[in-house]
Coordinates of C-alpha atoms in Angstrom, one line a residue:
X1 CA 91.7 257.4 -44.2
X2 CA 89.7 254.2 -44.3
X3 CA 91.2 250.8 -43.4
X4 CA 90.1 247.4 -44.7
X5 CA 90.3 244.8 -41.9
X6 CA 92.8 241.7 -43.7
X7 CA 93.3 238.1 -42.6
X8 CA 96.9 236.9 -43.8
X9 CA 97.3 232.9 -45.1
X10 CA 100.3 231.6 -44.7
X11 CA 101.3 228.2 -44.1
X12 CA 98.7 227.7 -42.1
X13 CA 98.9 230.9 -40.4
X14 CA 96.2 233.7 -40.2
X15 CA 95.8 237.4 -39.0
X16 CA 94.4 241.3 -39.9
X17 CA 96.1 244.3 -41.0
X18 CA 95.0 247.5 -42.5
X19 CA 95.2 248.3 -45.9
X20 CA 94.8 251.8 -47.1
X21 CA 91.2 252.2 -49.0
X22 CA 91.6 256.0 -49.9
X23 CA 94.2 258.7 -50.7
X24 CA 95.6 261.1 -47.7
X25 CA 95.2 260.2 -44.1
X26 CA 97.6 259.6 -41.2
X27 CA 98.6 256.6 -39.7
X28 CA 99.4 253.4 -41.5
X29 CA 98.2 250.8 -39.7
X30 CA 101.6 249.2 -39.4
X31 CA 102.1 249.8 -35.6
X32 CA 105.0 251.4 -36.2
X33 CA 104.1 254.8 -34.3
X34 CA 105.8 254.2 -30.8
X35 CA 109.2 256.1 -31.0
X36 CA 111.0 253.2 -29.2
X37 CA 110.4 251.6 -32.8
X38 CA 111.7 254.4 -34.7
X39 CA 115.7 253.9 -35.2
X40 CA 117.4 252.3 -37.6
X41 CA 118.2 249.2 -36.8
X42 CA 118.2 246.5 -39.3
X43 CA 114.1 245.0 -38.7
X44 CA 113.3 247.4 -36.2
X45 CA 109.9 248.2 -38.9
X46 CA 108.7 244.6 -38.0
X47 CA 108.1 244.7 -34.5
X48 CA 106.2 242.8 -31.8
X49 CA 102.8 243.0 -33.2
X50 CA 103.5 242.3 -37.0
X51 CA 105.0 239.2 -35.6
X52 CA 101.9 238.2 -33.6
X53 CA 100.0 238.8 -37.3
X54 CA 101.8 235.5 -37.8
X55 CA 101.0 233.2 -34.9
X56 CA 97.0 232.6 -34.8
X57 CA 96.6 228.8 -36.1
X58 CA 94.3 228.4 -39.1
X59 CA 94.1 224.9 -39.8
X60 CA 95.0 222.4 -41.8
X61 CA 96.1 223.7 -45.6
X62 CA 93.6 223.2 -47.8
X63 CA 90.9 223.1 -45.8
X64 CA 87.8 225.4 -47.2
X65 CA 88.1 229.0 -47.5
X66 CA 85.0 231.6 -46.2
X67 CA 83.3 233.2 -48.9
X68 CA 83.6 235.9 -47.2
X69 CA 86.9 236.5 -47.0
X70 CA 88.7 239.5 -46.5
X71 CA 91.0 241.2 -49.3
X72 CA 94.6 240.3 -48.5
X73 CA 97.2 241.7 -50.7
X74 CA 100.0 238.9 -50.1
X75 CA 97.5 236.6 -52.1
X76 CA 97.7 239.2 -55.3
X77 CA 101.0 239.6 -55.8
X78 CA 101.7 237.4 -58.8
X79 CA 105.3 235.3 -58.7
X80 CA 106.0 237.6 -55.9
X81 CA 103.0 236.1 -53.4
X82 CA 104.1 233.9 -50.6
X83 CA 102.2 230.5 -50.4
X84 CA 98.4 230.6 -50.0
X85 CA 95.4 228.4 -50.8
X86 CA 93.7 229.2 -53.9
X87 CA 90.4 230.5 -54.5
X88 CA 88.1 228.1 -55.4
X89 CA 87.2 229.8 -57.8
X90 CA 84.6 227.0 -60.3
X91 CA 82.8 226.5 -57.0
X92 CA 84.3 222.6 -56.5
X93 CA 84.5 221.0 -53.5
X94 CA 88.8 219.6 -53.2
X95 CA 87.3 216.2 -51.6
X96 CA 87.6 213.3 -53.3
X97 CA 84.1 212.9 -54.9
X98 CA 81.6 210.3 -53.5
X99 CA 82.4 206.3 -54.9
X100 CA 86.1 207.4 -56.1
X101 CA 89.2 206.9 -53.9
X102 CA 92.9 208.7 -54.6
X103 CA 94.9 206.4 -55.7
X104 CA 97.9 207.9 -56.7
X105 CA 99.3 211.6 -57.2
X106 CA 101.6 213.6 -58.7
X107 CA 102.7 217.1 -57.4
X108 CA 105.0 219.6 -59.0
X109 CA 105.6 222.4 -57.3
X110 CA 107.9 225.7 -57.2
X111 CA 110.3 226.0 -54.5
X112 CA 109.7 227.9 -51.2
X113 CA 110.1 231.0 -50.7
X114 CA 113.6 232.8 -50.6
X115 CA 115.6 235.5 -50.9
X116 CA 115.6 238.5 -53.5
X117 CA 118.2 237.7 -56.8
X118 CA 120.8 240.1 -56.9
X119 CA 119.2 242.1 -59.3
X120 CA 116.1 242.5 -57.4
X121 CA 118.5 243.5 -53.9
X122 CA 119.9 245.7 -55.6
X123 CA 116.9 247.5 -56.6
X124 CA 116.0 247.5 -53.4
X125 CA 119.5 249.1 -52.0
X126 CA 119.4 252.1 -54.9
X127 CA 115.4 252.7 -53.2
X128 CA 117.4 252.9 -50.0
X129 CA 120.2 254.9 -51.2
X130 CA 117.5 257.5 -52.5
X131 CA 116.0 257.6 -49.6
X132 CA 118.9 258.4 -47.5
X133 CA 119.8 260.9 -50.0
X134 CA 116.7 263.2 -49.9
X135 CA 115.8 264.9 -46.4
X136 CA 111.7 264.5 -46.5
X137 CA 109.4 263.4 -43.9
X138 CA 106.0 261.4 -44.9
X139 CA 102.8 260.7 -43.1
X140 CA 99.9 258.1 -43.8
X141 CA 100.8 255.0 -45.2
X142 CA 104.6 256.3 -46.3
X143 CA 105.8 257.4 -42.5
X144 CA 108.1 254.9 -41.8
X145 CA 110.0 255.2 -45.0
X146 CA 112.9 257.3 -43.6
X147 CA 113.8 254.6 -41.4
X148 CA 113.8 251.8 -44.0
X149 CA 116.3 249.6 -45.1
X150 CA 116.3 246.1 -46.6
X151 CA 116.6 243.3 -44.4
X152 CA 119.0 241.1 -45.9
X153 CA 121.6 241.0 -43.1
X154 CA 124.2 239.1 -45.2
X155 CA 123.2 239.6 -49.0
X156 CA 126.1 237.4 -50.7
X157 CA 125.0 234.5 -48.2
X158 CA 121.2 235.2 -48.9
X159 CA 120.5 235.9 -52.5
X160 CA 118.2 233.6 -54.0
X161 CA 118.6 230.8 -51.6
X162 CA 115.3 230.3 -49.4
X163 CA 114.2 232.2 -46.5
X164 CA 112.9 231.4 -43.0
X165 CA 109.8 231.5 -44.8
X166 CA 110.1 229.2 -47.7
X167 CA 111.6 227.2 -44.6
X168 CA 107.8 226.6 -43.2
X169 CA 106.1 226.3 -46.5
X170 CA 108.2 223.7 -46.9
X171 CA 108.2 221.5 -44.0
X172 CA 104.5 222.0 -43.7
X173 CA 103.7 220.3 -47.2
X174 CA 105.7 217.4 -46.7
X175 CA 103.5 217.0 -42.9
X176 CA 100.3 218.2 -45.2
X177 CA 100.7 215.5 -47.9
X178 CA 101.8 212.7 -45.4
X179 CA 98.7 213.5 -43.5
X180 CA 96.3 214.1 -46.6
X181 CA 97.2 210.6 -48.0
X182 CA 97.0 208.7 -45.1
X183 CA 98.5 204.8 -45.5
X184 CA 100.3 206.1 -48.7
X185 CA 103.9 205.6 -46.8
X186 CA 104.7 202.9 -44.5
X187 CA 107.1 204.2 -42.1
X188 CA 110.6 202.7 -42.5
X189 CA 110.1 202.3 -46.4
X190 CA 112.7 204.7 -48.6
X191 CA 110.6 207.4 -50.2
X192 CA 112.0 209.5 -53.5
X193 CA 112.0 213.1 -54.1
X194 CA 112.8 214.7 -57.6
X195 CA 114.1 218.1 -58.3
X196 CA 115.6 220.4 -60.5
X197 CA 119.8 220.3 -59.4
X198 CA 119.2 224.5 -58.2
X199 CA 120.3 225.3 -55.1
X200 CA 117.0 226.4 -53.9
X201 CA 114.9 223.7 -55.7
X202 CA 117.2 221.0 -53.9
X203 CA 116.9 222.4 -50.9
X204 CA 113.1 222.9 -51.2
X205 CA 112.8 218.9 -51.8
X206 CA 115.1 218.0 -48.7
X207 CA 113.0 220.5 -46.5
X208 CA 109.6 218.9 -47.9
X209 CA 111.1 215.3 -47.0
X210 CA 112.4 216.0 -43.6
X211 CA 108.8 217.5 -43.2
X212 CA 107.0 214.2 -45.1
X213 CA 109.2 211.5 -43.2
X214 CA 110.2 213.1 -39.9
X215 CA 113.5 212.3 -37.7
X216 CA 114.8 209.8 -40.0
X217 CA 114.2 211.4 -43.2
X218 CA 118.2 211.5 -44.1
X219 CA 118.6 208.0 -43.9
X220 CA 115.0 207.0 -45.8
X221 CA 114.6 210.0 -47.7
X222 CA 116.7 210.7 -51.1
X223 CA 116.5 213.8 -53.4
X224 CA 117.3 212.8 -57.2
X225 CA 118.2 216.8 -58.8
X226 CA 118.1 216.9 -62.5
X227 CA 120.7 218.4 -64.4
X228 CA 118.5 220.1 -67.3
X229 CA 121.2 221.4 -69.2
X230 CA 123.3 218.3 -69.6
X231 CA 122.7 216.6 -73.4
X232 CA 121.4 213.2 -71.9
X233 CA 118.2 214.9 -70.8
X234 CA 117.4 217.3 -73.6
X235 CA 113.4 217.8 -72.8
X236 CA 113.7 214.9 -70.0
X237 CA 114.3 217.4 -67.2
X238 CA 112.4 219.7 -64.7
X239 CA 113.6 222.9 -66.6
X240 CA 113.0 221.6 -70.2
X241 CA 113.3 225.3 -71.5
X242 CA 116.8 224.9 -70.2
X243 CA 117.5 223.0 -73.7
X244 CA 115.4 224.2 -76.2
X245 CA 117.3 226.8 -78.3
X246 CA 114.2 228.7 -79.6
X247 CA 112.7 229.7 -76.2
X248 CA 113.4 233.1 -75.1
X249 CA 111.0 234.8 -72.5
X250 CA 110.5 238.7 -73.5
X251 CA 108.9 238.7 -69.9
X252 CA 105.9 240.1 -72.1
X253 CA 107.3 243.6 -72.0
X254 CA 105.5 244.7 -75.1
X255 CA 102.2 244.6 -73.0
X256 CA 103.4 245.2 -69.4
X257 CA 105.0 248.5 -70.5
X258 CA 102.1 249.2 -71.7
X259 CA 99.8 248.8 -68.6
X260 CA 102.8 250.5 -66.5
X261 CA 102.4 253.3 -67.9
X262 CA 98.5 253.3 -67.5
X263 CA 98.8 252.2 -63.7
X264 CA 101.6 253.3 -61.9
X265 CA 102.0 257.4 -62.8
X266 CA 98.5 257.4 -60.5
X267 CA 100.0 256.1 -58.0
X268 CA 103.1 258.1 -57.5
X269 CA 101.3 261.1 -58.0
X270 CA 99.2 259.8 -55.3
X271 CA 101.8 258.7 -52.5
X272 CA 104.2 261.8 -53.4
X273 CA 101.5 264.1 -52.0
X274 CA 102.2 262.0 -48.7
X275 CA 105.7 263.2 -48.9
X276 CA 107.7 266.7 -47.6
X277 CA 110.8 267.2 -48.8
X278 CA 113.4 266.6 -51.6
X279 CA 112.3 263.3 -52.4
X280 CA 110.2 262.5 -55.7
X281 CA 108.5 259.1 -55.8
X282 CA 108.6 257.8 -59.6
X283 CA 106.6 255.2 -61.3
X284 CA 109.5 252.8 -61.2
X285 CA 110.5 253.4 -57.7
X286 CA 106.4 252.6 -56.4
X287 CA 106.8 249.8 -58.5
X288 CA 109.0 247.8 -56.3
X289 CA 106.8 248.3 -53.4
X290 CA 104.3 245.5 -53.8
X291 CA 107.3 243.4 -54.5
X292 CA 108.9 244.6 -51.4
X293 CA 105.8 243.7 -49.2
X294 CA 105.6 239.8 -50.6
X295 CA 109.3 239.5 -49.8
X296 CA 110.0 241.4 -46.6
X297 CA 106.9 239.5 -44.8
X298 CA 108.1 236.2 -45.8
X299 CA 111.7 236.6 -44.9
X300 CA 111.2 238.5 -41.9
X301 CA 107.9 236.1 -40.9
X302 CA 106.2 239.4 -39.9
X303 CA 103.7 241.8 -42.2
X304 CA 105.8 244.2 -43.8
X305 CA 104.7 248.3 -44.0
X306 CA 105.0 248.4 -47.3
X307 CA 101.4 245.9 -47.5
X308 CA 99.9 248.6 -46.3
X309 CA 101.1 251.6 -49.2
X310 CA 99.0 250.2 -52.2
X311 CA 95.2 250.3 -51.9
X312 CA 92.8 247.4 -52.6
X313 CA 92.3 248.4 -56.6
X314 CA 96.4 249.2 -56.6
X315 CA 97.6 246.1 -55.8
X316 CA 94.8 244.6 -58.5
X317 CA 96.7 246.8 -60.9
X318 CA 100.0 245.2 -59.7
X319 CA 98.9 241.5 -59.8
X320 CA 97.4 242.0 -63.4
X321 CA 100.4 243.3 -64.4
X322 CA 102.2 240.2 -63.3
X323 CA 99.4 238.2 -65.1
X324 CA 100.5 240.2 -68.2
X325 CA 104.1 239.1 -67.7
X326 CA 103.7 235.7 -67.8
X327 CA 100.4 235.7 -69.7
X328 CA 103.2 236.4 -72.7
X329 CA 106.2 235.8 -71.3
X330 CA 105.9 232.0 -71.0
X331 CA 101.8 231.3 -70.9
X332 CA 98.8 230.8 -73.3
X333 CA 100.2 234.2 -75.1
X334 CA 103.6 232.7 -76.1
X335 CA 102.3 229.1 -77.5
X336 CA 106.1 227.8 -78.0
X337 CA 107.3 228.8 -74.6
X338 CA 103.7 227.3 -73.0
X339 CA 104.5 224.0 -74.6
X340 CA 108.1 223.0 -73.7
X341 CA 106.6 221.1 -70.7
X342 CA 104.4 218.8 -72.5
X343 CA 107.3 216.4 -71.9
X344 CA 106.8 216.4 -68.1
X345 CA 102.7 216.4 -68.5
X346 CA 102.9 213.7 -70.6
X347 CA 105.6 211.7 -68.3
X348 CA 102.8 212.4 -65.3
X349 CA 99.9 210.9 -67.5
X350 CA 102.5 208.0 -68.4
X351 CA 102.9 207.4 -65.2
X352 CA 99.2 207.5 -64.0
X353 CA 98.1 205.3 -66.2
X354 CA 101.1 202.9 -65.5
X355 CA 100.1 202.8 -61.7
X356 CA 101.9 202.8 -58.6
X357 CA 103.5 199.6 -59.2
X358 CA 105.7 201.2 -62.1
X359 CA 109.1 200.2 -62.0
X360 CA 111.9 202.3 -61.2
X361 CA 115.5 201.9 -62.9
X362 CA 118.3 202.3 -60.3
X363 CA 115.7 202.6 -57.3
X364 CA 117.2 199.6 -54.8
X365 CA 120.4 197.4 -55.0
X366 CA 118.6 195.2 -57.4
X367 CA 117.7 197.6 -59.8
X368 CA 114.3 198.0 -59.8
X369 CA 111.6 198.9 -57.3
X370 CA 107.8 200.5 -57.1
X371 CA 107.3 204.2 -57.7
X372 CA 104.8 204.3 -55.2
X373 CA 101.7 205.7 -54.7
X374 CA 103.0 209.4 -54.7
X375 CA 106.0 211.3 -56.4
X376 CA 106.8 215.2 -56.0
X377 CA 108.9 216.8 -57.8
X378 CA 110.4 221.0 -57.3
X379 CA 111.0 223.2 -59.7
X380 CA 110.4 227.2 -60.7
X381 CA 108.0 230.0 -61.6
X382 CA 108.1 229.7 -65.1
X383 CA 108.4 226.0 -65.2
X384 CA 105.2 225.7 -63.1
X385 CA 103.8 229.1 -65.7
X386 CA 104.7 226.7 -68.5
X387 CA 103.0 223.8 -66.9
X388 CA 99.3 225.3 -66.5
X389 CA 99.2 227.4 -69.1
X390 CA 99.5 223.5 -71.4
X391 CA 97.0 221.5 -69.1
X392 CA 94.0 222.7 -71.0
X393 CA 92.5 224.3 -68.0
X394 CA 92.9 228.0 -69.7
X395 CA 92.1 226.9 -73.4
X396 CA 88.8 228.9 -73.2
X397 CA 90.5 232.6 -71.5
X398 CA 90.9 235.3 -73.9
X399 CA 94.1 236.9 -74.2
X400 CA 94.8 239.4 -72.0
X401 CA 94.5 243.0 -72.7
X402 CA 97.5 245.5 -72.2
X403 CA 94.7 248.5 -71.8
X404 CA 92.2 247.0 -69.3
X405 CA 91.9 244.8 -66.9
X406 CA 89.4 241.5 -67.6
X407 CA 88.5 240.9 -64.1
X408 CA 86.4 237.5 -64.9
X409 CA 89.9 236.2 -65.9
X410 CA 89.7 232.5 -64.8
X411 CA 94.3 233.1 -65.7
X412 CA 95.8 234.6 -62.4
X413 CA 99.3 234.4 -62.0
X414 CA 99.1 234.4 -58.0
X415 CA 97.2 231.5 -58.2
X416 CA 99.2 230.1 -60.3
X417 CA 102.8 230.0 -59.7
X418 CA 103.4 231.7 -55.9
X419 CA 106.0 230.8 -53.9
X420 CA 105.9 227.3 -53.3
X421 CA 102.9 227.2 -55.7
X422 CA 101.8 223.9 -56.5
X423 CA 100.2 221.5 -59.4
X424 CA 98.6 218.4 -58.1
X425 CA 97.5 215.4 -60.4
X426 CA 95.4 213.0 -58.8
X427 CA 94.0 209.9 -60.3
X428 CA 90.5 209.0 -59.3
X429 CA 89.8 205.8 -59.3
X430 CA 86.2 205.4 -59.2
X431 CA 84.8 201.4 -59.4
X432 CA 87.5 200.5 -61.2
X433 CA 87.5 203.8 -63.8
X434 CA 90.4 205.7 -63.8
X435 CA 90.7 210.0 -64.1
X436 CA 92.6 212.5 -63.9
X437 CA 92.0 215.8 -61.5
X438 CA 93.8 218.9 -61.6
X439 CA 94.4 221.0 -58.9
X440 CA 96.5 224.3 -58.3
X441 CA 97.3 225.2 -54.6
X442 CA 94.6 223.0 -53.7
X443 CA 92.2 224.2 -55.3
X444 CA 90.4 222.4 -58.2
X445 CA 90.5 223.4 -61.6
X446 CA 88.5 221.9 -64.5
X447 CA 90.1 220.9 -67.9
X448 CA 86.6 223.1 -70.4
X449 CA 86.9 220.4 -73.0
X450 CA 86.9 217.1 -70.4
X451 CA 85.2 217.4 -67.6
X452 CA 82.8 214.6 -67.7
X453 CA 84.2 212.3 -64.5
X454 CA 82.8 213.0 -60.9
X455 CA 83.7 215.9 -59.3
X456 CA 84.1 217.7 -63.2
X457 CA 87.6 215.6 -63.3
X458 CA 88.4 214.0 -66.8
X459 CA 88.9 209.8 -68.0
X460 CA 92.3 209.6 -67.5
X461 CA 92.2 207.8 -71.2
X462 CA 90.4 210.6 -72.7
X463 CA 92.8 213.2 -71.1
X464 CA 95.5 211.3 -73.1
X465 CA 94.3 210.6 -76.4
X466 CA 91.7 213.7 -77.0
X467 CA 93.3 216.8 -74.9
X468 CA 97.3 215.9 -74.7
X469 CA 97.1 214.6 -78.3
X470 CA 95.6 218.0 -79.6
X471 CA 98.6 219.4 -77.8
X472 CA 101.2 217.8 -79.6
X473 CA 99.8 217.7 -82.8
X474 CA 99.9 222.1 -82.3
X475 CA 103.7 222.0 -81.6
X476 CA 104.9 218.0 -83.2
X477 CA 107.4 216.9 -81.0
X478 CA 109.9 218.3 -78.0
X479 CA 112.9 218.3 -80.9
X480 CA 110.3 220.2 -82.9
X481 CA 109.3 222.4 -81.1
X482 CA 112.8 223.2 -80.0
X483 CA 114.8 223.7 -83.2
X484 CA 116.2 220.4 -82.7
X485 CA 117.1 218.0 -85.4
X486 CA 114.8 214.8 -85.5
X487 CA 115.0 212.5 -82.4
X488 CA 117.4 214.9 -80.8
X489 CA 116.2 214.3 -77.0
X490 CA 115.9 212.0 -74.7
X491 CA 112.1 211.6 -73.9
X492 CA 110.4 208.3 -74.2
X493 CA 108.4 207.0 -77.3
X494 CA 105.3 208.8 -76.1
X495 CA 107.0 212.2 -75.7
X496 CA 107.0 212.4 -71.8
X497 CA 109.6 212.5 -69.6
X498 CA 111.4 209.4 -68.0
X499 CA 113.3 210.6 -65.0
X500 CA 110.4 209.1 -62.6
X501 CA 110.9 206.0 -63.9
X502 CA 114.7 205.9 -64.7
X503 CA 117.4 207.2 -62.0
X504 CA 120.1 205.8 -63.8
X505 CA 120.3 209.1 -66.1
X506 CA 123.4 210.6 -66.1
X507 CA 121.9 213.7 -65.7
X508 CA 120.6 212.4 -61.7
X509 CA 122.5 212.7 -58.6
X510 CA 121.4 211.7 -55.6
X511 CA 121.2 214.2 -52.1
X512 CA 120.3 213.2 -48.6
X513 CA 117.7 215.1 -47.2

């Protein structure tokens, strides 16, 4: 069999691994074929040398990418992908363009990376069980199979909280954005951190403060979690899906079973000839294994052997299956479920155009105080799918086809929403002319119908009144849009979300870092 040479981003980190180009074979390219490695211990599969895949420094995040750069299935894994910079893929450079300066910024971003739901774990146990269950033996990319199990070590105490993993994301982008916006936070001053009140989200905003401010980040730092589900902030939360009574995500199933069954029989048929035995891959089961190799190398911070299974042009099927599932689940395919965050896009604008020295309700003892330069704010996958698929930056993609893949899609979901995935709104102020830029894991992306600012960003003005105001006039309003009787939320006159600029919402707690 061939193998394709792969360098692995994460956080900052970078290495190679094999990935199977071509059907039959031996060996996997997982260095699992010394038989002190072959028991069953929990881990055993991620041994000395997957670790070291981990520990070569890459630089700064952000910095530019080689054009040349090897495939790496982690990056094409949809939802499922661990943190990576993006592609950039409409050729613009992420420096601030010549006779502008950053002024202020906005960043919304998923939480880290973390542990499977229950549902998912369990999936993975009933693979295990299967396997334990069918005497077989497997060579090429499938040979250490019979000695897998799933790492979770403690399930009930691990289940969708984050993972060691999500842990270094996390840190990392508070250091990242304290280093990228240098002068933006005078040491000693009390910074503000928003999410929404989930376990994991809230602990993704601590992690990024502690990371942001350092050794004293519990006594400067604070955490304000949104309750989206309480009535005070109907649409005036992180999670405004949470209360809008006609959203319901079909997960696009009516197009991802579909390409399923186009995709995955190949592949079983494919891997079972890899197999001896009593055990029968099926479409569903191979269907779990990309999923498996996003998640194991995260948690366990070493390359997981199921990276290696897929092919190249396999794990393209994958990740355009995921772009299927929230293509119509909750993106540019579903127009009511895409829109239910205009409320927080127009809060962001709100609060660009109002400036850094925009007031903040309940902020100090006296009541008020600056929002400062730079807020950040954590949420979820399909808050952050909602999000892009409303900025105007995919107005001009066709819709996705359930039959074929469109491979000039500009719409990827690993790009989009990966662990940790983030949106970053910068205002450019450039001589005194203000505009927005738009940028998704640091990489820029272009709004079709506004890109006439330097660097292709867009008048932060025009932004407003041409491409948010076509938004709202497709939906009307949050209550609208939602099934809600007139007036029935709690967003301001404009339609945007207030939390930044009003802690004193029942709906906000407050958490130490």
């Amino acid at each position: 069999m061939k193998f394709l040479c792969v360098t692995l981003a994460f956080s900052g980190i970078t290495t190679a691994f094999s990935i199977p180009r071509g059907d039959g074979g031996s060996g996997s390219g997982s260095g699992n074929n010394d038989d002190d490695e072959k028991d069953n211990s929990r881990g055993s599969l991620f041994n000395t040398e997957g670790w070291k895949k981990w520990t070569q420094f890459q630089g700064r995040p952000g910095a530019s990418r080689p054009e040349d750069k090897e495939f790496n299935p982690l990056e094409h894994l949809g939802a499922n992908s661990p943190w990576f910079v993006g592609p950039n893929v409409f050729g613009i450079n992420a420096s601030t363009p010549d006779g502008c300066e950053v002024d202020q910024a906005v960043y919304i971003s998923r939480h880290g990376s973390r542990y499977p739901d229950p549902g998912a774990y369990d999936e993975w146990v009933e693979l295990y069980d299967k396997f334990q269950a069918a005497p077989f033996t497997a060579t090429g990319s499938l040979e250490f199979l019979p000695n897998w199990e799933p790492v979770l070590d403690n399930p009930e105490q691990q289940e969708r909280q984050l993972s060691p993993g999500g842990y270094d994301e996390l840190y990392h982008f508070g250091v990242e954005l304290r280093t990228r916006y240098p002068g933006w936070y005078k040491y000693g001053s009390p910074f503000r951190v928003w999410a929404n009140d989930y376990q994991r989200t809230v602990d993704s905003a601590r992690l990024f403060t502690r990371g942001y401010i350092g050794p004293n980040a519990t006594s400067l730092g604070r955490v304000y979690p949104i309750l989206a589900t309480d009535p005070s902030v109907v649409g005036n939360s992180l999670a405004t899906s949470d209360a809008c009574t006609t959203f319901e995500d079909s997960s696009g199933s009516d197009y991802t079973n579909v390409w399923d069954d186009i995709y995955l029989p190949p592949i079983a048929a494919r891997l079972n000839k890899l197999i001896r035995g009593s055990l029968n891959l099926t479409a569903s089961d191979v269907s779990n294994f990309p999923y498996l190799c996003g998640f194991e190398s995260q948690i366990m911070r070493s390359v997981s052997p199921f990276c290696d299974v897929f092919t190249e042009e396999e794990i393209m099927q994958y990740e355009y299956r995921q772009d299927l599932r929230y293509w119509y689940g909750t993106g540019p395919g579903a127009l009511n479920n895409a829109s239910v965050m205009l409320p927080v896009i127009q809060g962001v604008v709100d609060i660009l155009t109002s400036g850094p020295e925009t007031q903040v309700k309940g902020s100090t003892d006296d009541g008020t105080g600056e929002l400062g330069p730079l807020a950040v704010a954590f949420t979820h996958d399909n808050q952050i799918n909602e999000l892009v698929s409303c900025l105007g930056i995919f107005d001009n993609q066709p819709a996705l086809s359930a039959q074929s893949m469109n491979e000039s899609r500009i719409y990827v979901s690993s790009r989009n929403n990966p662990m940790r995935g983030t949106v970053a709104f910068e205002r450019l102020n450039c001589s005194g002319k203000l505009h927005i830029r738009i940028l998704l894991n640091d990489a820029v992306y272009v709004v079709p119908a506004c890109r006439s600012g330097p660097g292709a960003s867009c008048p932060l003005q025009e932004y407003n009144d041409r491409i948010l105001a076509r938004k709202w006039k497709e939906v009307g309003s949050f209550a609208s849009l939602c099934g809600l009787a007139t007036g029935n939320d709690s967003t301001s006159r404009t339609g945007g979300v207030t939390f930044f600029t009003d802690l004193t919402l029942p709906a906000i707690r407050v958490v130490e870092p």
